[in-house]
Amino acid sequence: MDRCIVLVDAGYLLGAAASLLAGEPSRSRITVDHTALVQGLREQAECDTERPLLRIYWFDGAPDRVPQPEHRRLRVMPRVTVRLGALTRSDGRWAQKGVDAAMHAELTELARNRACSDVVLVTGDGDLLPGMMAAKEHGVAVHLWAVQAADGDYNQSEDLVAEADERRVLDRTWITKAVRAKELGGVCAPPPAPRPEIAAILSAPLPESTLTQPAESPAEERQHPAAVAGRGAAEERVTVAKGVPTPKDLAALRAPGTPPAQHPTTATLRWSSDRGWVDRPGQPGEPAEAASMPTLAQLTTAEQRWADREEDITTVGGDPYEVGQVFARRWVERLGDPAHLQKLSSMYPRIPHRVDGELLRYAARFGLLAHKDDQIDEHDRYAIRAGFWREIDVRTSTERAPAGD
């Protein structure tokens, strides 16, 4: 078959790109435009081999082989097939298991079945040498691509380099068309100012038990998530010292017997899915209207459930913020009573427990909440809820907007 196939070891490609652009092989240090990267691989492969592309195989590791958001985006792209190996943590470091074996098996099978005339390998792993030799014996031309090494030296097995029919180095110019280094300690956009009620919460007096604790030095300050981000904002985080009152602290302030002088006058904590939140005066426990709100499952028919799953697989990339928006959109569109939407909006930033739990379970489908020390990742959790509230705000603003002249 006069076609070319590209086999990509994502761990090598992105790890080497991170070393080149950010100075260390951690993939968390780079941002990848997967669409641009796949297009670049396709165009370069067709140019080098002078053959049309049959398929790009993307080999990567994932905890328990559960597709992560980037894998979900990749596997629905045209001519891209994702193969996942295991990702295990040992001595504080993540390591891929089974990726090189899967690449070896795919390479030899493609060559044996004469599925292509040329194969491009983007890898540095010497364990693929037997597969490369077997492919050559079946008449397949093997092109080996490397990522420019940060130190100017080889970052590939010398045996692989010696055995390859053709070789190309993807230099910094090529890599930066789809990959960029993240700025240290920063975010893409400046964080929004805290909402007034959050500022009131943070300025509330502490119970005596916490006031007696030794104060921390400025170096020990940490990021404390003040609230779910809302209207027009992706996230809200306020830099505070450990002495800031927690939900439990504020609950103690309103406990029976607390001196009235210590009651926060304007601080109302409506903390989503956390114990110890302080409710509005005169409303013990969760508001009745919150408990009566229908869940998305109750509003969804069998046909809609099938369509939702289809959309999740083919369209939703799995970004936490996007996941929250998708869930909120479906929930709002299926509400029969618009009063529920207005009630929910008035509860910001707290999501009723039933709806919030369903939201997080939905997010777990995308691999966002699993495999992180058996705890919900805080960053993802707040981003999911921020997306939810952003969509709710858009919907309520549309409801309130006056009709055009």
Tab-separated table of N, CA, C and O in Angstrom, residues 85-129:
chain	number	residue	atom	x	y	z
A	85	GLY	N	-1.648	3.081	27.258
A	85	GLY	CA	-1.027	2.177	28.198
A	85	GLY	C	-1.316	2.659	29.608
A	85	GLY	O	-2.022	3.650	29.813
A	86	ALA	N	-0.777	1.968	30.588
A	86	ALA	CA	-1.015	2.337	31.986
A	86	ALA	C	-0.061	3.450	32.395
A	86	ALA	O	1.033	3.605	31.848
A	87	LEU	N	-0.506	4.242	33.353
A	87	LEU	CA	0.329	5.284	33.940
A	87	LEU	C	0.354	5.031	35.436
A	87	LEU	O	-0.669	5.084	36.106
A	88	THR	N	1.526	4.709	35.964
A	88	THR	CA	1.658	4.362	37.380
A	88	THR	C	2.581	5.346	38.079
A	88	THR	O	3.454	5.953	37.448
A	89	ARG	N	2.376	5.489	39.384
A	89	ARG	CA	3.184	6.415	40.179
A	89	ARG	C	4.104	5.621	41.099
A	89	ARG	O	3.660	4.774	41.855
A	90	SER	N	5.386	5.910	41.018
A	90	SER	CA	6.372	5.219	41.835
A	90	SER	C	7.443	6.210	42.260
A	90	SER	O	7.986	6.958	41.428
A	91	ASP	N	7.728	6.240	43.571
A	91	ASP	CA	8.730	7.153	44.123
A	91	ASP	C	8.441	8.605	43.756
A	91	ASP	O	9.351	9.390	43.450
A	92	GLY	N	7.131	8.928	43.749
A	92	GLY	CA	6.732	10.303	43.479
A	92	GLY	C	6.772	10.704	42.024
A	92	GLY	O	6.572	11.877	41.687
A	93	ARG	N	7.012	9.760	41.112
A	93	ARG	CA	7.089	10.082	39.693
A	93	ARG	C	6.135	9.196	38.908
A	93	ARG	O	5.913	8.036	39.254
A	94	TRP	N	5.583	9.755	37.830
A	94	TRP	CA	4.694	8.988	36.960
A	94	TRP	C	5.524	8.270	35.907
A	94	TRP	O	6.483	8.820	35.364
A	95	ALA	N	5.140	7.038	35.591
A	95	ALA	CA	5.857	6.250	34.588
A	95	ALA	C	4.852	5.496	33.728
A	95	ALA	O	3.848	4.986	34.219
A	96	GLN	N	5.120	5.480	32.422
A	96	GLN	CA	4.267	4.741	31.486
A	96	GLN	C	4.605	3.263	31.519
A	96	GLN	O	5.766	2.883	31.624
A	97	LYS	N	3.575	2.438	31.398
A	97	LYS	CA	3.757	0.993	31.333
A	97	LYS	C	2.992	0.450	30.127
A	97	LYS	O	1.798	0.719	29.971
A	98	GLY	N	3.687	-0.281	29.292
A	98	GLY	CA	3.027	-0.944	28.174
A	98	GLY	C	2.941	-0.135	26.903
A	98	GLY	O	2.444	-0.635	25.886
A	99	VAL	N	3.399	1.112	26.912
A	99	VAL	CA	3.298	1.947	25.716
A	99	VAL	C	4.252	1.456	24.636
A	99	VAL	O	3.878	1.315	23.467
A	100	ASP	N	5.514	1.181	25.007
A	100	ASP	CA	6.475	0.721	24.011
A	100	ASP	C	6.089	-0.645	23.449
A	100	ASP	O	6.253	-0.908	22.251
A	101	ALA	N	5.520	-1.510	24.301
A	101	ALA	CA	5.072	-2.825	23.819
A	101	ALA	C	3.922	-2.678	22.832
A	101	ALA	O	3.859	-3.395	21.814
A	102	ALA	N	3.009	-1.746	23.106
A	102	ALA	CA	1.884	-1.521	22.193
A	102	ALA	C	2.376	-0.962	20.862
A	102	ALA	O	1.880	-1.341	19.787
A	103	MET	N	3.355	-0.063	20.912
A	103	MET	CA	3.904	0.483	19.665
A	103	MET	C	4.610	-0.598	18.859
A	103	MET	O	4.474	-0.669	17.628
A	104	HIS	N	5.351	-1.442	19.549
A	104	HIS	CA	6.043	-2.553	18.869
A	104	HIS	C	5.035	-3.467	18.184
A	104	HIS	O	5.216	-3.849	17.012
A	105	ALA	N	3.971	-3.837	18.886
A	105	ALA	CA	2.966	-4.744	18.314
A	105	ALA	C	2.277	-4.110	17.109
A	105	ALA	O	2.057	-4.770	16.089
A	106	GLU	N	1.948	-2.819	17.217
A	106	GLU	CA	1.268	-2.136	16.108
A	106	GLU	C	2.177	-2.032	14.897
A	106	GLU	O	1.764	-2.239	13.757
A	107	LEU	N	3.441	-1.696	15.145
A	107	LEU	CA	4.395	-1.540	14.050
A	107	LEU	C	4.592	-2.842	13.278
A	107	LEU	O	4.533	-2.866	12.039
A	108	THR	N	4.813	-3.918	13.996
A	108	THR	CA	5.037	-5.203	13.322
A	108	THR	C	3.781	-5.698	12.617
A	108	THR	O	3.855	-6.272	11.525
A	109	GLU	N	2.609	-5.475	13.206
A	109	GLU	CA	1.365	-5.919	12.579
A	109	GLU	C	1.084	-5.143	11.295
A	109	GLU	O	0.670	-5.711	10.281
A	110	LEU	N	1.314	-3.849	11.318
A	110	LEU	CA	1.096	-3.030	10.119
A	110	LEU	C	2.035	-3.454	8.997
A	110	LEU	O	1.639	-3.541	7.823
A	111	ALA	N	3.297	-3.709	9.354
A	111	ALA	CA	4.269	-4.119	8.337
A	111	ALA	C	3.937	-5.496	7.789
A	111	ALA	O	4.003	-5.730	6.569
A	112	ARG	N	3.552	-6.431	8.654
A	112	ARG	CA	3.237	-7.789	8.218
A	112	ARG	C	2.039	-7.794	7.265
A	112	ARG	O	1.989	-8.560	6.303
A	113	ASN	N	1.059	-6.940	7.549
A	113	ASN	CA	-0.138	-6.877	6.696
A	113	ASN	C	0.011	-5.930	5.511
A	113	ASN	O	-0.957	-5.700	4.782
A	114	ARG	N	1.212	-5.377	5.346
A	114	ARG	CA	1.505	-4.460	4.243
A	114	ARG	C	0.465	-3.336	4.168
A	114	ARG	O	-0.054	-2.987	3.103
A	115	ALA	N	0.159	-2.769	5.337
A	115	ALA	CA	-0.833	-1.697	5.413
A	115	ALA	C	-0.267	-0.368	4.937
A	115	ALA	O	-1.033	0.571	4.691
A	116	CYS	N	1.069	-0.270	4.810
A	116	CYS	CA	1.683	0.986	4.399
A	116	CYS	C	3.022	0.707	3.754
A	116	CYS	O	3.604	-0.372	3.911
A	117	SER	N	3.508	1.707	3.031
A	117	SER	CA	4.842	1.595	2.443
A	117	SER	C	5.885	2.322	3.278
A	117	SER	O	7.071	1.996	3.230
A	118	ASP	N	5.419	3.314	4.047
A	118	ASP	CA	6.328	4.100	4.887
A	118	ASP	C	5.698	4.271	6.266
A	118	ASP	O	4.489	4.504	6.382
A	119	VAL	N	6.539	4.188	7.284
A	119	VAL	CA	6.068	4.436	8.644
A	119	VAL	C	6.988	5.459	9.303
A	119	VAL	O	8.212	5.398	9.149
A	120	VAL	N	6.374	6.418	9.953
A	120	VAL	CA	7.120	7.450	10.678
A	120	VAL	C	7.034	7.138	12.163
A	120	VAL	O	5.933	7.005	12.709
A	121	LEU	N	8.180	7.033	12.810
A	121	LEU	CA	8.232	6.784	14.241
A	121	LEU	C	8.700	8.052	14.951
A	121	LEU	O	9.780	8.573	14.660
A	122	VAL	N	7.872	8.546	15.880
A	122	VAL	CA	8.265	9.687	16.703
A	122	VAL	C	8.505	9.131	18.098
A	122	VAL	O	7.602	9.018	18.928
A	123	THR	N	9.727	8.736	18.360
A	123	THR	CA	10.065	8.082	19.622
A	123	THR	C	11.569	8.123	19.824
A	123	THR	O	12.331	8.406	18.882
A	124	GLY	N	11.989	7.833	21.039
A	124	GLY	CA	13.413	7.722	21.314
A	124	GLY	C	13.755	6.425	22.012
A	124	GLY	O	14.899	6.198	22.395
A	125	ASP	N	12.760	5.551	22.173
A	125	ASP	CA	12.893	4.336	22.973
A	125	ASP	C	13.586	3.230	22.179
A	125	ASP	O	13.067	2.772	21.148
A	126	GLY	N	14.741	2.786	22.687
A	126	GLY	CA	15.465	1.717	22.024
A	126	GLY	C	14.752	0.386	22.033
A	126	GLY	O	15.117	-0.529	21.274
A	127	ASP	N	13.713	0.218	22.885
A	127	ASP	CA	12.971	-1.043	22.910
A	127	ASP	C	12.226	-1.290	21.597
A	127	ASP	O	11.778	-2.414	21.349
A	128	LEU	N	12.070	-0.251	20.767
A	128	LEU	CA	11.384	-0.419	19.486
A	128	LEU	C	12.310	-0.910	18.376
A	128	LEU	O	11.859	-1.089	17.239
A	129	LEU	N	13.569	-1.131	18.700
A	129	LEU	CA	14.517	-1.571	17.677
A	129	LEU	C	14.087	-2.878	17.001
A	129	LEU	O	14.109	-2.963	15.768
